[in-house]
């Protein structure tokens, strides 16, 4: 975990001006300085020490520990350039006063530190976590409007903290809090970061030779697949055998439960597909005039350099009557010639702002870094391969002006002709965006933001942010939004065209990341969602299905096989087996139709550029059994990856762009490429990738994040 040494702690962490300290081959380098100001300071010049001393002098007598936290205002650098010094100090005073109003604890102290900093010292209290209180301060500051020089401003707090006791002096406590704050500045997700000794400069860390032991001993994907499959099959067989030796025959009960699970999963899918036939209708007209709007295009530029100019031009062609701002937030480890082209476009069209985020390593960081630059009342979030329809922002505002918090559009594959893989994904996306998204929203009462072609109220996205610690940061943001009582809608007619993987290896890595990301989200949010007071019973049941059952079902999909082997090895246990075979056969036949029916609904509701390829839907039906088990294997592998802490982000390589597809009415769809960007967010599906034990039929499309 690389962070700058203490003497290089940054004063201005403003992402808009990229004034961050980043490592290079020789050590830490200073990326930008504010003219006429000393950009880095030493601890003994720090005004924050007085605030810490004041609070700790009160707590030392009680023997209690305390939390020393720092909040840096990410926009402070840009505000200082255009506002008078007194106005900037007024902003910090308001932030400090708000924090003080929230927590008037005995022994607490709140004041200003270095330029742009607010120091918060909270002593521990019985029954109340000081860390939780600090997090509450961060969320409140982020959600408030501050009046400065007649303007209403929202700020991005960058929080870092350290838990201290009497063994740590004040200067060390502040230095450690700043190390944590420096790490938080790279994410800009407003999640308080606690100090960890690994944040210390490299010279203070114990030397290690080579990779960590757990990395060197990490098994390959093939071994992990064998292990997960062995657990899926061998553990139940062992339980059956153990119970049988104790005089219990579990086969009839398990057999019946499997049949019910298979039939119930398929029935729910059918109901969801039927619900998609009557989706919620977009309002005919906006409830308010078209306001200023913004678009954020997140890109890992080395992977997008061949197509990013076409993407930017597609956005500049959008038909929107209000002011439209287009921000390309990108990261790249090296300079690329396409950056000159992007700069020329920006010079010729002031709507376009290319923004290099030098310390970013993820899509979430790029989106968060662009937030302080947004001028629109609502913002669309896109991957770098997306070409939205000309009326996309008009249609999104019709939803948002009538009370929706987030609108998820319909993502259509534009390179389906590139390969058999991309054709399969093209049909699958229709089953997700044209069927599952609107069907789930109608049936369960909530939609899901799928990472791209999603439109947010700016104030809500400002508070929610994307969290780079999650592999599917968009699904995590969706769940936090839903649990806060906000409304996400799905519109199958709000179209944007994107690229699909064209090779099996690219598809494998992409889907593995999605599956692991969904597993992370389920772990973090399932029980919070079930217990949320802001959700209806229908929504809780839907989330229990989406987050819980989708993780369980891939393991159930193979349970017929250990039952069959157990019955063959123990003929005397066959009574229950024979009684329930007919029930299971009926359930299997019922679910076997899920694949063809899924393709039929997808065809009926598909975008015209996809529906004209009837052979693709036939191919999807024929491949459904194999494709469903492919996704089930990945879903079973995801918990193993998470257990082994394998969370690497693999870039999906680009292929040669394909010719532009032509719609049935003669219009030209957006140009084709190949694979989605490394940071692209997968589509949020509606239910678990399920498979029947007798054939691997998947009644639920792959859930994307």
XYZ file of C-alpha atoms in Angstrom:
705
model
C 0.000 0.000 0.000
C 1.989 2.964 -1.298
C 1.570 6.367 0.335
C 3.853 9.417 0.428
C 6.255 9.827 3.339
C 5.313 12.378 6.030
C 7.233 15.300 4.573
C 5.435 14.775 1.263
C 1.889 14.717 2.635
C -0.192 16.755 0.245
C -1.966 19.945 1.199
C -4.051 20.221 -1.985
C -5.731 16.939 -2.855
C -8.036 18.480 -5.437
C -8.682 15.856 -8.144
C -9.671 18.532 -10.612
C -6.135 19.867 -10.716
C -4.379 16.530 -10.136
C -2.310 17.955 -7.300
C -1.383 14.641 -5.770
C 1.883 13.064 -4.726
C 2.477 9.874 -6.677
C 5.349 7.376 -6.675
C 7.765 7.008 -9.556
C 10.759 4.764 -10.041
C 13.053 6.810 -7.842
C 10.630 7.578 -5.027
C 7.920 10.134 -4.432
C 7.519 13.041 -6.811
C 5.430 16.179 -6.479
C 2.892 16.348 -9.259
C 1.711 19.962 -8.894
C 2.304 23.000 -6.735
C 0.060 25.966 -6.131
C 1.973 29.085 -7.318
C 3.220 31.319 -4.536
C 2.508 28.800 -1.799
C 4.575 26.208 -0.076
C 2.871 23.015 -1.151
C 4.216 20.655 1.512
C 4.649 21.343 5.202
C 6.438 19.759 8.136
C 4.607 18.635 11.258
C 6.038 21.339 13.544
C 4.328 24.029 11.461
C 0.956 22.339 11.826
C -1.835 24.262 13.520
C -3.720 21.012 14.016
C -1.449 19.991 16.888
C -3.024 22.623 19.128
C -6.485 21.117 18.541
C -5.227 17.605 19.277
C -3.396 18.721 22.413
C -6.493 20.487 23.686
C -8.661 17.379 23.361
C -6.114 14.842 24.549
C -5.288 16.856 27.648
C -8.879 16.235 28.736
C -8.884 12.511 27.987
C -5.476 11.594 29.435
C -6.755 12.017 32.975
C -9.531 9.501 32.327
C -7.249 6.961 30.656
C -9.557 6.697 27.651
C -8.318 6.424 24.086
C -9.591 8.661 21.319
C -9.886 8.934 17.559
C -7.896 11.621 15.784
C -9.526 12.301 12.434
C -8.785 14.649 9.575
C -11.219 15.870 6.930
C -9.744 17.463 3.838
C -12.098 19.310 1.470
C -11.247 17.926 -1.962
C -12.497 21.035 -3.770
C -10.462 23.398 -1.591
C -7.683 23.936 -4.134
C -10.027 25.118 -6.887
C -12.113 27.183 -4.454
C -8.991 28.935 -3.200
C -8.100 29.920 -6.753
C -11.416 31.686 -7.423
C -12.572 32.814 -3.955
C -11.101 35.223 -1.462
C -9.124 33.732 1.437
C -11.826 34.811 3.864
C -14.437 32.849 1.918
C -12.362 29.682 2.062
C -11.879 30.086 5.809
C -15.628 30.639 6.145
C -16.243 27.314 4.419
C -13.918 25.499 6.808
C -15.558 27.250 9.773
C -18.970 26.016 8.594
C -17.703 22.457 8.220
C -16.142 22.571 11.680
C -19.300 24.069 13.196
C -21.447 21.359 11.591
C -19.177 18.654 12.973
C -19.291 20.291 16.382
C -23.087 20.462 16.371
C -23.252 16.742 15.624
C -20.969 15.643 18.448
C -20.694 17.768 21.539
C -18.969 15.015 23.456
C -17.124 15.820 26.602
C -13.434 15.871 25.719
C -13.982 16.299 21.979
C -12.333 19.073 19.961
C -12.854 20.284 16.411
C -10.805 22.908 14.615
C -8.824 23.762 11.499
C -5.469 22.306 10.592
C -3.493 22.890 7.436
C -5.220 24.717 4.556
C -8.349 22.783 3.657
C -8.258 20.546 6.739
C -10.661 20.127 9.631
C -9.364 18.260 12.673
C -11.798 16.100 14.645
C -10.808 14.503 17.958
C -13.406 12.246 19.553
C -12.809 10.343 22.788
C -14.171 6.844 23.111
C -17.428 6.491 25.014
C -19.124 3.417 26.489
C -21.723 2.112 24.066
C -20.772 4.531 21.299
C -18.065 4.055 18.697
C -15.912 7.105 18.013
C -15.131 5.655 14.572
C -18.846 5.420 13.776
C -19.328 8.994 14.983
C -16.538 10.173 12.688
C -18.194 8.391 9.777
C -21.483 10.100 10.618
C -19.728 13.474 10.481
C -18.335 12.626 7.038
C -21.755 11.641 5.657
C -23.416 14.756 7.099
C -20.780 17.099 5.673
C -21.159 15.460 2.248
C -24.945 15.870 2.273
C -25.053 19.543 3.299
C -25.054 22.713 1.249
C -22.673 25.433 2.442
C -23.201 29.130 1.711
C -20.008 30.841 0.528
C -20.065 34.285 -1.122
C -23.698 33.850 -2.066
C -23.063 30.411 -3.625
C -24.475 27.094 -2.479
C -21.625 24.591 -2.426
C -21.371 20.872 -1.789
C -18.012 19.502 -0.811
C -16.219 16.168 -0.860
C -14.710 15.309 2.541
C -11.558 13.192 2.397
C -11.469 11.379 5.773
C -8.606 9.635 7.504
C -8.283 8.727 11.172
C -6.210 6.861 13.724
C -7.080 5.321 17.072
C -4.605 6.622 19.690
C -3.810 6.090 23.343
C -1.279 7.534 25.776
C 1.616 5.746 24.078
C 1.281 7.864 20.902
C 2.284 11.525 20.913
C 0.249 14.231 19.195
C 2.555 14.738 16.204
C 2.647 11.000 15.483
C -1.132 10.783 15.732
C -1.537 13.574 13.181
C 1.080 12.094 10.874
C -0.699 8.746 10.889
C -4.088 10.348 10.335
C -2.623 12.151 7.317
C -1.257 8.921 5.908
C -4.758 7.456 6.133
C -6.210 10.625 4.619
C -3.745 10.391 1.736
C -5.052 6.926 0.929
C -8.652 8.179 1.129
C -7.734 10.963 -1.314
C -6.966 8.366 -3.955
C -10.462 6.872 -3.671
C -12.628 9.960 -3.039
C -15.469 7.650 -1.988
C -15.889 9.434 1.379
C -15.289 6.195 3.304
C -13.168 6.949 6.408
C -9.801 5.212 6.152
C -8.177 3.962 9.346
C -4.416 4.104 9.716
C -2.586 0.865 9.099
C 1.144 0.286 9.673
C 1.385 -0.830 6.027
C 0.841 2.813 5.091
C 4.238 3.745 6.447
C 6.979 4.645 3.934
C 8.824 1.701 2.425
C 11.997 2.377 4.415
C 10.034 1.835 7.633
C 8.615 -1.487 6.494
C 10.312 -4.838 7.099
C 12.012 -6.051 3.939
C 10.403 -8.983 2.170
C 11.921 -11.019 -0.602
C 9.657 -11.815 -3.532
C 5.890 -12.128 -3.435
C 3.970 -12.832 -0.206
C 3.685 -16.501 0.724
C -0.101 -16.645 0.253
C 0.364 -15.323 -3.297
C 3.092 -17.799 -4.179
C 1.030 -20.726 -2.884
C -2.191 -19.589 -4.575
C -3.633 -22.429 -6.706
C -4.510 -21.977 -10.365
C -8.046 -21.453 -11.642
C -8.198 -25.093 -12.766
C -7.323 -26.353 -9.271
C -9.852 -23.973 -7.715
C -12.561 -25.240 -10.070
C -11.768 -28.835 -9.105
C -11.879 -27.938 -5.412
C -15.171 -26.033 -5.643
C -16.769 -28.830 -7.690
C -15.469 -31.462 -5.267
C -17.013 -29.543 -2.368
C -20.283 -29.151 -4.277
C -20.505 -32.895 -4.991
C -18.453 -34.586 -2.291
C -19.736 -32.794 0.815
C -23.421 -33.689 0.254
C -22.494 -37.284 -0.607
C -20.548 -37.538 2.652
C -23.525 -36.209 4.596
C -25.894 -38.693 2.939
C -23.554 -41.585 3.701
C -23.106 -40.518 7.320
C -26.844 -40.198 7.881
C -27.418 -43.583 6.227
C -24.990 -45.285 8.614
C -27.071 -43.781 11.448
C -30.209 -45.366 10.041
C -31.578 -42.283 8.263
C -32.458 -42.180 4.558
C -32.310 -38.511 3.402
C -32.898 -39.155 -0.305
C -36.662 -38.663 -0.441
C -36.534 -35.345 1.432
C -33.581 -33.972 -0.530
C -35.083 -35.158 -3.794
C -38.345 -33.357 -3.126
C -36.559 -30.167 -2.050
C -34.455 -30.162 -5.215
C -37.543 -30.551 -7.379
C -39.288 -27.703 -5.551
C -36.209 -25.481 -5.801
C -35.860 -26.137 -9.515
C -39.537 -25.551 -10.263
C -39.748 -22.515 -7.990
C -36.727 -20.873 -9.572
C -38.124 -21.416 -13.048
C -41.594 -20.187 -12.074
C -40.161 -16.970 -10.647
C -38.274 -16.428 -13.886
C -41.451 -16.898 -15.908
C -43.274 -14.368 -13.727
C -40.453 -11.869 -14.144
C -40.524 -12.305 -17.915
C -44.282 -11.804 -18.003
C -43.903 -8.648 -15.912
C -41.516 -7.277 -18.539
C -44.358 -7.194 -21.063
C -45.896 -4.260 -19.183
C -42.983 -2.193 -17.848
C -43.451 1.139 -16.134
C -43.981 3.766 -18.809
C -41.739 6.771 -19.220
C -43.605 10.063 -18.620
C -44.682 11.728 -21.846
C -43.152 15.088 -20.934
C -40.726 16.397 -18.325
C -42.147 17.933 -15.172
C -39.605 20.781 -15.359
C -37.539 22.495 -18.064
C -34.416 20.695 -19.229
C -31.613 21.646 -16.810
C -27.860 21.516 -17.240
C -26.696 17.907 -17.579
C -23.337 16.143 -17.319
C -21.885 12.892 -18.609
C -18.962 11.032 -17.049
C -17.073 8.662 -19.332
C -14.701 6.490 -17.282
C -11.773 5.024 -19.212
C -8.529 3.136 -18.814
C -6.993 4.908 -21.780
C -4.440 2.320 -23.003
C -7.353 -0.067 -23.522
C -9.599 2.547 -25.147
C -7.187 4.553 -27.308
C -8.400 3.004 -30.583
C -12.068 3.853 -29.992
C -12.219 6.707 -27.458
C -12.292 9.479 -30.087
C -15.346 7.890 -31.739
C -16.979 7.653 -28.307
C -16.369 11.326 -27.547
C -17.748 12.351 -30.944
C -20.857 10.242 -30.317
C -21.468 12.152 -27.085
C -20.923 15.504 -28.780
C -23.671 14.567 -31.256
C -26.278 14.099 -28.512
C -29.514 16.011 -28.957
C -30.118 17.746 -25.629
C -31.725 21.199 -25.376
C -30.006 22.227 -22.149
C -26.300 22.779 -21.404
C -24.424 19.470 -21.657
C -21.033 18.856 -20.057
C -19.009 15.786 -21.110
C -16.188 14.702 -18.783
C -13.746 12.009 -19.857
C -12.176 10.833 -16.584
C -9.314 8.551 -17.512
C -6.205 6.959 -16.112
C -3.110 5.839 -17.953
C 0.331 4.758 -16.742
C 2.036 6.539 -19.654
C 1.464 9.347 -22.091
C -0.490 8.353 -25.203
C -0.695 10.231 -28.530
C -4.500 10.120 -28.395
C -4.329 12.591 -25.495
C -3.283 15.283 -27.980
C -6.338 14.498 -30.107
C -8.570 14.714 -27.039
C -7.014 18.056 -26.110
C -7.740 19.428 -29.603
C -11.369 18.313 -29.315
C -11.611 20.087 -25.963
C -10.160 23.265 -27.479
C -12.736 23.208 -30.283
C -15.755 22.288 -28.112
C -15.938 23.664 -24.542
C -18.552 21.054 -23.606
C -15.834 18.383 -23.538
C -13.411 18.141 -20.599
C -10.663 15.477 -20.695
C -9.541 14.821 -17.126
C -6.469 12.751 -16.316
C -6.699 11.090 -12.882
C -3.039 10.265 -12.204
C -3.435 8.044 -9.137
C -6.484 6.115 -10.298
C -6.437 2.359 -10.791
C -10.192 1.769 -11.224
C -13.388 3.019 -12.774
C -14.714 3.964 -9.330
C -11.783 6.319 -8.732
C -12.266 7.939 -12.137
C -15.969 8.566 -11.510
C -15.350 9.902 -8.006
C -12.568 12.187 -9.216
C -14.912 13.716 -11.789
C -17.622 14.524 -9.262
C -16.246 17.940 -8.168
C -16.201 19.017 -11.830
C -19.889 18.284 -12.483
C -22.094 21.278 -13.310
C -25.266 19.405 -14.320
C -28.358 18.820 -12.220
C -28.192 15.198 -13.300
C -25.333 13.070 -14.603
C -25.057 10.037 -16.853
C -22.340 7.486 -16.078
C -20.845 5.546 -18.982
C -18.058 3.151 -19.858
C -15.711 4.261 -22.607
C -17.209 1.940 -25.235
C -20.731 3.400 -25.014
C -22.500 5.382 -27.720
C -25.826 6.590 -26.301
C -28.829 7.232 -28.529
C -29.248 10.900 -29.500
C -32.295 11.392 -27.246
C -30.859 9.540 -24.230
C -30.461 12.556 -21.937
C -33.868 13.956 -22.926
C -35.549 10.684 -22.003
C -33.583 10.314 -18.764
C -34.695 13.762 -17.581
C -38.341 12.840 -18.171
C -37.898 10.125 -15.539
C -35.793 12.146 -13.118
C -38.040 15.212 -13.237
C -40.953 13.006 -12.155
C -39.214 11.756 -9.008
C -36.892 8.914 -10.019
C -33.497 8.978 -8.329
C -31.650 6.809 -10.869
C -32.605 5.637 -14.367
C -30.979 2.535 -15.838
C -31.140 2.334 -19.616
C -30.935 -0.503 -22.117
C -27.395 -1.516 -23.118
C -27.266 -3.030 -26.610
C -24.286 -4.917 -28.018
C -22.941 -3.322 -31.203
C -20.303 -5.875 -32.204
C -22.403 -9.041 -32.177
C -21.133 -10.077 -35.598
C -17.538 -10.198 -34.370
C -17.620 -13.761 -32.996
C -19.812 -16.554 -31.651
C -19.063 -15.295 -28.132
C -20.203 -11.744 -28.871
C -23.398 -13.041 -30.535
C -24.243 -15.025 -27.411
C -23.597 -12.014 -25.206
C -25.708 -9.824 -27.510
C -28.773 -12.037 -26.971
C -27.998 -12.411 -23.272
C -27.923 -8.617 -22.879
C -31.384 -8.401 -24.448
C -32.650 -10.940 -21.919
C -31.128 -8.778 -19.174
C -31.886 -5.212 -20.235
C -35.071 -5.717 -22.254
C -36.578 -8.405 -20.010
C -34.988 -8.856 -16.566
C -34.414 -5.204 -15.652
C -37.932 -3.941 -16.394
C -39.507 -7.224 -15.247
C -37.755 -7.133 -11.888
C -38.579 -3.440 -11.408
C -42.233 -4.228 -12.052
C -42.334 -7.394 -9.962
C -40.106 -6.519 -6.997
C -40.358 -2.732 -6.922
C -36.726 -1.778 -7.477
C -34.248 -1.430 -10.315
C -30.476 -1.853 -10.409
C -27.837 0.505 -11.765
C -25.722 -1.648 -14.079
C -22.613 0.529 -14.265
C -23.211 2.265 -17.588
C -26.018 4.108 -19.367
C -27.285 5.032 -15.913
C -28.484 8.524 -15.013
C -28.304 9.901 -11.472
C -29.462 12.989 -9.695
C -26.165 14.725 -9.111
C -26.753 15.327 -5.402
C -27.478 11.625 -4.866
C -24.383 10.443 -6.743
C -22.341 12.996 -4.802
C -23.446 11.375 -1.536
C -23.343 7.760 -2.743
C -20.074 7.612 -4.706
C -18.475 4.503 -6.151
C -16.328 2.384 -3.860
C -13.163 1.056 -5.425
C -12.904 -1.653 -2.779
C -15.814 -3.456 -4.481
C -15.271 -5.371 -7.724
C -18.809 -4.436 -8.773
C -18.921 -0.910 -7.432
C -22.101 -0.126 -9.350
C -24.146 -2.900 -7.715
C -22.819 -1.815 -4.322
C -23.932 1.762 -5.078
C -27.324 0.435 -6.222
C -27.921 -1.448 -2.997
C -26.935 1.509 -0.839
C -29.276 3.697 -2.869
C -32.199 1.265 -2.633
C -31.730 0.766 1.112
C -31.816 4.530 1.634
C -35.340 4.555 0.213
C -34.507 6.032 -3.196
C -36.149 4.839 -6.412
C -34.235 3.263 -9.310
C -36.217 2.719 -12.518
C -35.406 0.660 -15.614
C -36.230 1.944 -19.093
C -35.758 -0.559 -21.954
C -36.191 2.241 -24.521
C -33.343 4.388 -23.192
C -30.672 2.882 -25.415
C -26.891 2.979 -25.522
C -24.662 0.745 -27.669
C -21.619 -0.996 -26.211
C -19.043 -3.679 -26.988
C -18.965 -7.336 -25.931
C -16.036 -9.694 -25.347
C -15.088 -11.578 -28.490
C -12.998 -14.417 -27.017
C -13.611 -17.044 -24.378
C -10.666 -15.909 -22.244
C -11.949 -12.317 -22.200
C -15.450 -13.507 -21.321
C -14.115 -15.765 -18.545
C -12.201 -12.981 -16.831
C -15.050 -10.516 -17.181
C -17.698 -12.871 -15.783
C -15.439 -14.067 -12.982
C -15.017 -10.478 -11.799
C -18.757 -9.924 -11.992
C -19.522 -13.095 -10.025
C -16.962 -12.277 -7.340
C -18.269 -8.722 -7.142
C -21.827 -9.954 -6.671
C -20.616 -12.293 -3.948
C -18.977 -9.324 -2.172
C -22.188 -7.308 -2.440
C -24.281 -10.203 -1.118
C -21.979 -10.607 1.858
C -22.080 -6.901 2.676
C -25.711 -6.000 2.017
C -28.016 -9.041 2.176
C -28.941 -8.922 5.842
C -28.858 -5.133 5.940
C -31.400 -5.119 3.126
C -33.652 -7.661 4.837
C -33.633 -5.555 8.009
C -33.885 -2.144 6.349
C -36.818 -0.041 7.629
C -36.923 1.870 4.331
C -37.857 -1.156 2.192
C -41.237 -2.755 1.644
C -41.845 -6.470 2.173
C -41.973 -6.936 -1.619
C -38.597 -5.253 -2.045
C -37.037 -7.278 0.774
C -38.270 -10.499 -0.784
C -36.847 -9.415 -4.136
C -33.460 -8.583 -2.628
C -33.427 -11.852 -0.696
C -33.967 -13.559 -4.035
C -31.398 -11.468 -5.899
C -28.625 -11.474 -3.293
C -29.279 -14.723 -1.444
C -30.779 -17.258 -3.792
C -28.498 -16.320 -6.693
C -25.512 -17.382 -4.545
C -27.106 -20.616 -3.373
C -28.574 -21.938 -6.598
C -25.330 -22.682 -8.514
C -24.413 -25.075 -5.704
C -27.842 -26.747 -5.846
C -27.701 -27.170 -9.608
C -25.428 -30.249 -9.342
C -27.052 -31.919 -6.342
C -28.833 -34.544 -8.431
C -25.524 -36.265 -9.163
C -24.463 -37.138 -5.591
C -28.014 -38.393 -5.026
C -27.804 -40.700 -8.040
C -24.379 -42.039 -6.997
C -25.598 -42.540 -3.435
C -28.651 -44.450 -4.693
C -26.499 -46.697 -6.870
C -24.117 -47.479 -4.001
C -26.948 -48.021 -1.519
C -29.777 -49.818 -3.364
C -31.644 -50.330 -0.114
C -32.143 -46.534 0.080
C -33.973 -46.402 -3.217
C -37.501 -46.207 -1.801
C -37.453 -42.441 -1.461
C -35.502 -42.129 -4.683
C -38.103 -44.046 -6.697
C -41.015 -42.175 -5.139
C -39.699 -38.805 -6.201
C -38.207 -39.515 -9.635
C -41.464 -38.632 -11.356
C -41.693 -35.358 -9.432
C -38.157 -34.451 -10.443
C -38.745 -35.384 -14.092
C -41.764 -33.077 -14.217
C -39.790 -30.247 -12.596
C -36.910 -30.796 -15.008
C -39.183 -30.673 -18.053
C -40.805 -27.543 -16.661
C -37.434 -25.843 -16.239
C -36.042 -27.172 -19.521
C -38.355 -24.778 -21.314
C -36.834 -21.799 -19.491
C -34.015 -21.373 -22.014
C -36.214 -21.280 -25.140
C -38.814 -19.113 -23.396
C -36.099 -16.750 -22.185
C -34.845 -16.402 -25.768
C -38.420 -15.915 -27.025
C -39.066 -13.048 -24.610
C -35.684 -11.536 -25.443
C -36.507 -11.697 -29.148
C -39.924 -10.131 -28.684
C -38.569 -7.206 -26.640
C -35.114 -6.836 -28.213
C -33.646 -3.749 -29.807
C -34.211 -3.796 -33.608
C -30.468 -4.011 -34.337
C -30.370 -7.338 -32.462
C -33.822 -8.703 -33.276
C -33.069 -8.749 -37.001
C -30.503 -11.532 -36.333
C -32.907 -14.413 -35.684
C -30.149 -17.006 -35.953
C -28.465 -15.493 -32.901
C -31.490 -16.328 -30.758
C -31.589 -19.883 -32.128
C -27.884 -20.244 -31.300
C -28.560 -18.930 -27.806
C -31.234 -21.621 -27.263
C -28.915 -24.399 -28.446
C -25.992 -23.191 -26.337
C -28.059 -22.399 -23.255
C -27.385 -25.648 -21.396
C -23.614 -25.372 -21.803
C -23.570 -21.616 -21.262
C -25.611 -21.892 -18.078
C -23.203 -24.397 -16.541
C -20.289 -22.175 -17.646
C -21.776 -19.386 -15.519
C -22.565 -21.763 -12.659
C -18.930 -22.889 -12.568
C -17.879 -19.237 -12.306
C -20.463 -18.551 -9.591
C -19.107 -21.464 -7.526
C -15.561 -20.259 -8.089
C -16.271 -16.714 -6.854
C -16.376 -17.541 -3.094
C -13.109 -19.452 -3.451
C -11.471 -16.421 -5.078
C -12.770 -14.163 -2.337
C -11.528 -16.550 0.361
C -8.061 -16.545 -1.235
C -8.175 -12.724 -1.523
C -7.761 -12.824 -5.296
C -9.188 -9.466 -6.300
C -6.996 -8.471 -9.226
C -8.552 -6.360 -11.952
C -7.731 -7.846 -15.373
C -7.953 -5.609 -18.423
C -10.176 -6.975 -21.192
C -8.200 -6.657 -24.439
C -9.603 -4.903 -27.493
C -10.021 -6.565 -30.863
C -10.153 -5.016 -34.342
C -13.307 -2.861 -34.693
C -16.140 -4.342 -36.730
C -18.261 -2.629 -39.428
C -21.182 -0.526 -38.266
C -24.420 -2.502 -37.881
C -27.422 -1.196 -39.822
C -30.898 -1.098 -38.309
C -33.930 -2.397 -40.206
C -35.064 1.148 -41.066
C -31.768 1.928 -42.715
C -30.193 3.891 -39.873
C -26.629 3.177 -38.894
C -26.003 1.980 -35.380
C -22.841 3.016 -33.556
C -19.514 1.619 -34.784
C -18.354 -1.697 -33.522
C -15.361 -2.654 -31.506
C -14.736 -5.744 -29.483
C -14.291 -6.193 -25.767
C -15.526 -4.021 -22.919
C -13.102 -1.862 -20.970
C -11.328 -3.125 -17.909
C -13.416 -0.987 -15.650
C -16.693 -1.686 -17.370
C -19.549 -2.561 -15.116
C -21.556 -5.638 -15.939
C -25.338 -5.533 -16.314
C -27.306 -6.187 -13.194
C -29.431 -9.209 -13.759
C -32.499 -10.223 -11.926
C -31.831 -13.565 -10.368
C -29.247 -16.285 -9.891
C -27.690 -18.070 -12.824
C -29.526 -21.306 -12.270
C -29.114 -24.718 -13.795
C -31.148 -27.878 -13.598
C -29.491 -30.960 -12.273
C -30.676 -32.819 -15.331
C -29.465 -30.507 -18.027
C -28.105 -27.198 -16.801
C -30.956 -24.974 -17.949
C -30.476 -21.413 -16.739
C -33.795 -19.712 -16.171
C -32.040 -16.551 -14.944
C -29.665 -14.412 -16.969
C -26.241 -13.641 -15.636
C -26.382 -10.811 -13.135
C -24.055 -8.051 -14.169
C -22.526 -5.312 -12.099
